[in-house]
Coordinates of N, CA and C in Angstrom, one line a residue:
A149 N -64.9 139.7 211.4 CA -65.8 138.6 211.8 C -64.9 137.5 212.3
T150 N -65.4 136.9 213.4 CA -64.5 135.9 214.0 C -64.8 134.5 213.6
A151 N -63.8 133.7 213.7 CA -64.0 132.2 213.4 C -65.0 131.6 214.4
A152 N -65.1 132.2 215.7 CA -66.0 131.7 216.7 C -67.5 131.8 216.2
A153 N -67.8 132.9 215.5 CA -69.1 133.1 215.0 C -69.4 132.1 213.9
A154 N -68.4 131.8 213.1 CA -68.6 130.8 212.1 C -68.8 129.4 212.7
A155 N -68.0 129.1 213.7 CA -68.1 127.8 214.3 C -69.5 127.6 215.0
A156 N -70.1 128.7 215.5 CA -71.4 128.7 216.1 C -72.5 128.2 215.1
L157 N -72.2 128.5 213.8 CA -73.1 128.1 212.8 C -72.8 126.7 212.2
G158 N -71.8 126.0 212.8 CA -71.5 124.7 212.3 C -70.4 124.7 211.2
V159 N -69.7 125.7 211.0 CA -68.7 125.8 210.0 C -67.4 125.3 210.6
C160 N -66.8 124.3 210.1 CA -65.5 123.8 210.6 C -64.4 124.1 209.6
F161 N -63.2 124.5 210.0 CA -62.2 124.8 209.2 C -61.2 123.7 209.0
A162 N -60.6 123.6 207.8 CA -59.5 122.6 207.6 C -58.2 123.2 208.0
G163 N -57.7 122.8 209.1 CA -56.4 123.3 209.6 C -56.6 124.7 210.2
D164 N -55.6 125.6 210.0 CA -55.6 126.9 210.6 C -56.0 127.9 209.5
A165 N -56.6 127.5 208.4 CA -56.8 128.4 207.3 C -57.9 129.5 207.6
R166 N -58.9 129.2 208.4 CA -60.0 130.1 208.6 C -60.5 130.7 207.3
R167 N -60.8 129.9 206.4 CA -61.3 130.3 205.1 C -62.7 129.7 204.9
V168 N -63.6 130.5 204.3 CA -65.0 130.1 204.1 C -65.3 130.4 202.7
C169 N -65.9 129.4 202.0 CA -66.5 129.6 200.7 C -68.0 130.0 200.9
L170 N -68.3 131.2 200.9 CA -69.6 131.7 201.2 C -70.7 131.1 200.3
G171 N -70.4 131.0 199.0 CA -71.4 130.4 198.1 C -71.7 128.9 198.3
A172 N -70.8 128.2 199.0 CA -71.0 126.8 199.3 C -71.8 126.5 200.6
L173 N -72.0 127.6 201.4 CA -72.8 127.4 202.6 C -74.2 127.2 202.3
R174 N -74.9 126.5 203.1 CA -76.3 126.3 202.9 C -77.1 127.5 203.1
W175 N -76.7 128.3 204.2 CA -77.4 129.6 204.5 C -76.3 130.7 204.6
P176 N -75.9 131.2 203.5 CA -74.9 132.3 203.6 C -75.4 133.6 204.3
K177 N -76.7 133.9 204.3 CA -77.2 135.0 205.0 C -77.1 134.8 206.5
R178 N -77.3 133.6 207.0 CA -77.1 133.4 208.4 C -75.7 133.5 208.8
F179 N -74.8 133.1 208.0 CA -73.3 133.3 208.3 C -73.0 134.7 208.4
L180 N -73.5 135.5 207.4 CA -73.2 137.0 207.5 C -73.8 137.6 208.7
A181 N -75.1 137.2 209.0 CA -75.8 137.8 210.2 C -75.0 137.5 211.5
A182 N -74.6 136.2 211.6 CA -73.8 135.8 212.8 C -72.5 136.6 213.0
T183 N -71.8 136.8 211.9 CA -70.6 137.5 212.0 C -70.8 139.0 212.2
R184 N -71.9 139.5 211.7 CA -72.3 140.9 211.9 C -72.7 141.1 213.4
L185 N -73.4 140.2 214.0 CA -73.8 140.3 215.4 C -72.6 140.2 216.3
D186 N -71.7 139.3 215.9 CA -70.4 139.2 216.7 C -69.6 140.5 216.7
A187 N -69.5 141.1 215.5 CA -68.8 142.3 215.4 C -69.5 143.5 216.1
A188 N -70.8 143.5 216.1 CA -71.5 144.6 216.8 C -71.2 144.5 218.3
R189 N -71.2 143.2 218.8 CA -70.9 143.0 220.2 C -69.5 143.4 220.6
R190 N -68.5 143.0 219.7 CA -67.1 143.4 220.0 C -66.9 144.9 219.9
L191 N -67.5 145.6 218.9 CA -67.3 147.0 218.7 C -68.2 147.9 219.6
G192 N -69.2 147.3 220.2 CA -70.2 148.1 221.0 C -71.0 149.0 220.1
A193 N -71.3 148.6 218.9 CA -72.0 149.4 217.9 C -73.3 148.8 217.5
P194 N -74.3 149.6 217.2 CA -75.6 149.0 216.7 C -75.3 148.2 215.4
V195 N -76.0 147.1 215.2 CA -75.9 146.3 214.0 C -76.2 147.1 212.8
S196 N -77.1 148.0 212.8 CA -77.5 148.8 211.7 C -76.4 149.8 211.2
D197 N -75.4 150.1 212.1 CA -74.3 151.0 211.8 C -73.1 150.3 211.2
L198 N -73.2 149.0 211.0 CA -72.0 148.2 210.5 C -72.1 148.0 209.0
R199 N -71.0 148.0 208.4 CA -70.9 147.8 206.9 C -69.9 146.7 206.7
L200 N -70.2 145.8 205.8 CA -69.3 144.7 205.4 C -68.1 145.2 204.5
A201 N -66.9 145.0 205.0 CA -65.7 145.4 204.3 C -64.9 144.2 204.0
L202 N -64.4 144.1 202.8 CA -63.5 143.0 202.4 C -62.2 143.6 202.0
G203 N -61.1 143.0 202.4 CA -59.8 143.5 202.0 C -58.8 142.4 202.1
A204 N -57.5 142.8 201.9 CA -56.4 141.8 201.9 C -56.1 141.2 203.3
S205 N -56.6 141.9 204.3 CA -56.3 141.4 205.7 C -57.6 141.2 206.4
S206 N -57.6 140.6 207.6 CA -58.8 140.4 208.4 C -58.4 140.7 209.9
S207 N -59.4 141.1 210.7 CA -59.1 141.4 212.1 C -58.6 140.1 212.8
E208 N -58.0 140.2 213.9 CA -57.5 139.1 214.7 C -58.7 138.1 214.9
G209 N -58.4 136.8 214.6 CA -59.4 135.8 214.8 C -60.5 135.8 213.7
G210 N -60.3 136.6 212.6 CA -61.2 136.8 211.6 C -61.2 135.6 210.5
V211 N -62.0 135.7 209.6 CA -62.1 134.7 208.5 C -61.9 135.4 207.2
F212 N -61.5 134.6 206.2 CA -61.3 135.0 204.8 C -62.4 134.3 204.0
L213 N -62.9 135.1 203.0 CA -63.9 134.5 202.1 C -63.2 134.1 200.8
E214 N -63.5 132.9 200.4 CA -63.0 132.4 199.1 C -64.1 132.2 198.1
G215 N -63.8 131.9 196.9 CA -64.8 131.6 195.9 C -65.6 132.8 195.4
L216 N -65.0 134.0 195.7 CA -65.7 135.2 195.2 C -65.4 135.6 193.8
L217 N -66.3 136.1 193.1 CA -66.1 136.5 191.7 C -66.6 138.0 191.6
V218 N -66.0 138.7 190.7 CA -66.5 140.1 190.4 C -67.0 140.2 189.0
R219 N -68.1 140.8 188.8 CA -68.6 141.1 187.4 C -68.6 142.6 187.2
G220 N -68.1 143.0 186.0 CA -68.1 144.4 185.6 C -66.8 145.1 186.0
A221 N -65.9 144.4 186.7 CA -64.6 145.1 187.1 C -63.6 144.0 187.2
S222 N -62.4 144.3 187.6 CA -61.3 143.3 187.9 C -60.6 143.7 189.2
W223 N -59.8 142.8 189.7 CA -59.1 143.1 190.9 C -57.6 143.2 190.5
D224 N -57.0 144.4 190.7 CA -55.6 144.6 190.4 C -54.9 145.3 191.6
D225 N -53.8 144.6 192.0 CA -53.0 145.2 193.1 C -53.8 145.6 194.3
G226 N -54.7 144.8 194.8 CA -55.4 145.0 196.0 C -56.6 145.9 196.0
A227 N -57.1 146.2 194.7 CA -58.3 147.1 194.6 C -59.1 146.7 193.4
L228 N -60.4 147.1 193.4 CA -61.2 146.9 192.2 C -60.7 147.9 191.2
S229 N -60.8 147.5 189.9 CA -60.4 148.4 188.8 C -61.4 148.2 187.7
L230 N -61.6 149.2 186.9 CA -62.4 149.1 185.7 C -61.6 148.6 184.5
R231 N -60.4 148.4 184.6 CA -59.5 147.9 183.5 C -60.0 146.5 183.1
Q232 N -59.9 146.3 181.8 CA -60.3 145.0 181.3 C -59.2 143.9 181.5
T233 N -59.6 142.8 182.1 CA -58.6 141.7 182.3 C -59.3 140.4 181.9
H234 N -58.6 139.3 182.0 CA -59.2 138.0 181.7 C -60.4 137.7 182.5
C235 N -61.4 137.1 181.9 CA -62.6 136.7 182.6 C -63.1 135.4 182.0
D236 N -63.9 134.7 182.7 CA -64.5 133.4 182.2 C -65.6 133.7 181.2
E237 N -66.2 132.7 180.7 CA -67.3 132.9 179.7 C -68.5 133.6 180.1
T238 N -68.7 133.7 181.4 CA -69.8 134.5 182.0 C -69.5 135.9 182.3
G239 N -68.3 136.3 182.1 CA -67.9 137.7 182.4 C -67.4 137.9 183.8
A240 N -67.2 136.8 184.6 CA -66.8 136.9 186.0 C -65.3 136.8 186.1
R241 N -64.7 137.5 187.0 CA -63.3 137.5 187.3 C -63.1 137.0 188.7
P242 N -62.2 136.1 189.0 CA -62.0 135.6 190.4 C -61.3 136.7 191.2
L243 N -61.7 136.7 192.5 CA -61.1 137.5 193.5 C -60.2 136.6 194.4
P244 N -59.1 137.2 194.9 CA -58.4 136.4 195.9 C -59.2 136.2 197.2
A245 N -58.7 135.3 198.1 CA -59.3 135.2 199.4 C -59.3 136.6 200.0
L246 N -60.4 137.1 200.5 CA -60.5 138.4 201.1 C -60.9 138.4 202.5
G247 N -60.3 139.1 203.4 CA -60.7 139.2 204.8 C -62.0 139.8 205.0
L248 N -62.9 139.2 205.8 CA -64.2 139.7 206.1 C -64.1 140.5 207.4
D249 N -64.6 141.8 207.4 CA -64.6 142.6 208.5 C -65.9 143.5 208.5
W250 N -66.5 143.6 209.6 CA -67.7 144.5 209.7 C -67.1 145.8 210.4
T251 N -67.3 146.9 209.7 CA -66.8 148.2 210.3 C -67.9 149.2 210.4
A252 N -67.7 150.2 211.2 CA -68.7 151.3 211.4 C -68.9 152.0 210.1
A253 N -70.1 152.2 209.7 CA -70.4 152.8 208.4 C -70.0 154.3 208.4
R254 N -69.4 154.7 207.4 CA -68.9 156.1 207.2 C -70.0 156.9 206.6
H255 N -70.1 158.2 207.1 CA -71.1 159.0 206.5 C -70.8 159.4 205.1
A256 N -69.6 159.7 204.8 CA -69.1 160.0 203.5 C -67.9 159.1 203.2
A257 N -68.1 158.0 202.5 CA -67.1 157.1 202.2 C -66.0 157.7 201.4
A258 N -64.8 157.3 201.6 CA -63.6 157.8 200.9 C -63.7 157.5 199.4
E259 N -63.1 158.3 198.6 CA -63.2 158.2 197.2 C -62.5 156.8 196.7
T260 N -61.7 156.3 197.6 CA -61.0 155.0 197.2 C -61.8 153.8 197.6
V261 N -63.0 154.0 198.0 CA -63.9 152.8 198.4 C -65.2 152.9 197.6
V262 N -65.6 151.7 197.2 CA -66.9 151.6 196.5 C -67.7 150.5 197.1
L263 N -69.1 150.7 197.1 CA -70.0 149.8 197.7 C -70.7 149.1 196.5
V264 N -70.6 147.7 196.5 CA -71.2 146.9 195.5 C -72.1 145.8 196.1
P265 N -73.1 145.4 195.4 CA -74.0 144.4 196.0 C -73.3 143.0 196.0
L266 N -73.6 142.2 197.1 CA -73.1 140.9 197.2 C -74.2 139.9 196.9
R267 N -74.0 138.9 196.1 CA -75.0 137.9 195.8 C -74.4 136.5 195.7
T268 N -75.3 135.5 195.9 CA -74.9 134.2 195.5 C -75.3 133.9 194.1
T269 N -75.1 132.8 193.6 CA -75.5 132.5 192.2 C -77.0 132.5 192.1
A270 N -77.7 132.4 193.2 CA -79.2 132.3 193.2 C -79.9 133.6 193.6
A271 N -79.3 134.4 194.5 CA -80.1 135.6 194.9 C -79.2 136.6 195.5
L272 N -79.6 137.9 195.6 CA -78.9 138.9 196.4 C -79.0 138.6 197.8
L273 N -77.9 139.0 198.6 CA -77.8 138.7 200.0 C -78.2 139.9 200.8
D274 N -78.8 140.9 200.2 CA -79.3 142.1 200.9 C -78.2 142.8 201.7
V275 N -77.0 142.8 201.2 CA -75.9 143.5 201.8 C -75.0 144.0 200.7
E276 N -74.4 145.2 201.0 CA -73.4 145.7 200.1 C -72.0 145.5 200.7
V277 N -71.1 145.3 199.8 CA -69.7 145.1 200.3 C -68.9 146.3 200.0
E278 N -68.1 146.8 201.0 CA -67.2 147.9 200.8 C -65.8 147.3 200.4
L279 N -65.3 147.8 199.2 CA -64.1 147.3 198.6 C -63.2 148.5 198.2
P280 N -61.9 148.3 198.4 CA -61.0 149.4 197.9 C -61.1 149.4 196.4
A281 N -61.0 150.6 195.8 CA -61.2 150.8 194.3 C -60.4 151.9 193.7
R282 N -60.1 151.7 192.5 CA -59.4 152.7 191.7 C -60.3 153.2 190.6
G283 N -60.5 154.5 190.6 CA -61.4 155.1 189.6 C -62.6 155.8 190.2
G284 N -63.3 156.5 189.5 CA -64.5 157.3 190.1 C -65.6 156.3 190.5
R285 N -66.1 156.5 191.7 CA -67.1 155.6 192.3 C -68.3 155.5 191.3
H286 N -68.7 156.6 190.8 CA -69.9 156.6 189.9 C -69.8 155.6 188.7
L287 N -68.5 155.5 188.2 CA -68.3 154.6 187.1 C -68.6 153.1 187.5
F288 N -68.3 152.7 188.7 CA -68.6 151.4 189.2 C -70.1 151.1 189.2
Y289 N -70.8 152.1 189.6 CA -72.3 152.0 189.7 C -72.9 152.0 188.3
L290 N -72.3 152.8 187.4 CA -72.8 152.8 186.0 C -72.6 151.4 185.3
R291 N -71.5 150.8 185.6 CA -71.1 149.5 185.0 C -71.8 148.4 185.7
N292 N -72.6 148.6 186.8 CA -73.3 147.6 187.5 C -72.4 146.5 188.1
V293 N -71.3 146.9 188.7 CA -70.4 145.9 189.3 C -71.1 145.2 190.4
V294 N -70.9 143.9 190.5 CA -71.4 143.0 191.6 C -70.4 142.0 192.0
V295 N -70.4 141.6 193.3 CA -69.5 140.5 193.8 C -70.5 139.3 194.0
E296 N -70.0 138.2 193.4 CA -70.8 137.0 193.5 C -70.1 135.9 194.3
A297 N -70.8 135.2 195.2 CA -70.2 134.1 195.9 C -70.4 132.8 195.2
S298 N -69.4 132.3 194.6 CA -69.5 131.1 193.8 C -69.6 129.9 194.8
P299 N -70.2 128.8 194.3 CA -70.4 127.6 195.2 C -69.1 126.8 195.3
S300 N -68.0 127.2 194.7 CA -66.8 126.4 194.8 C -65.6 127.3 195.2
S301 N -64.6 126.7 195.8 CA -63.4 127.3 196.2 C -62.3 126.3 196.3
S302 N -61.1 126.7 196.6 CA -60.0 125.8 196.7 C -59.8 125.2 198.1
S303 N -60.4 125.8 199.1 CA -60.2 125.3 200.4 C -61.3 124.3 200.8
E304 N -61.0 123.5 201.8 CA -62.0 122.5 202.2 C -62.7 123.0 203.5
V305 N -64.0 123.1 203.4 CA -64.8 123.6 204.6 C -65.9 122.6 204.8
T306 N -66.3 122.3 206.0 CA -67.4 121.5 206.3 C -68.5 122.3 206.9
D307 N -69.7 122.1 206.3 CA -70.9 122.7 206.8 C -71.7 121.6 207.5
T308 N -71.6 121.7 208.9 CA -72.1 120.6 209.7 C -73.7 120.7 209.8
T309 N -74.3 121.7 209.3 CA -75.7 121.8 209.3 C -76.4 120.8 208.4
N310 N -75.6 120.4 207.4 CA -76.2 119.3 206.5 C -75.2 118.2 206.3
N311 N -74.1 118.2 207.2 CA -73.1 117.1 207.2 C -72.5 116.9 205.8
T312 N -72.1 118.0 205.1 CA -71.4 117.8 203.8 C -70.1 118.5 203.9
R313 N -69.1 118.0 203.1 CA -67.8 118.6 203.0 C -67.8 119.4 201.7
V314 N -67.4 120.6 201.8 CA -67.4 121.5 200.6 C -66.0 121.8 200.2
N315 N -65.8 121.7 198.9 CA -64.4 122.0 198.4 C -64.4 123.4 197.7

């Protein structure tokens, strides 16, 4: 997903960071839709064939999502893991800033990839996130793993749609 698609929605970046706190945006679904349309145009692929993938890197001109939490799993050495680690009082574990990319959906996803729902603190965003994972895929589904976009992050982003500065 490109920073240009984010800018078209009124998201301004602090410096060269190209980091977005998805949970702090007023309309996170619109942000995801704009980046998905941009990726479809760049890749020459139908929108319905694209899958949201998060990872340690992002495509050229891409953005990184901050303020993400994972429930039911942890992030160890660049992949989701079912190993128990420190979490907050709600059972959420913070994820590092992850690069947002829309990729062509695979017919049979690799065993090292798991699809989990993405939600804000208020609602599901009707999209699944592809993440690298260690362990059997079925175990992640049995544990009900979910990625949540928290309304706070460490970077400063401006949402010009309602003229507020988000930290």
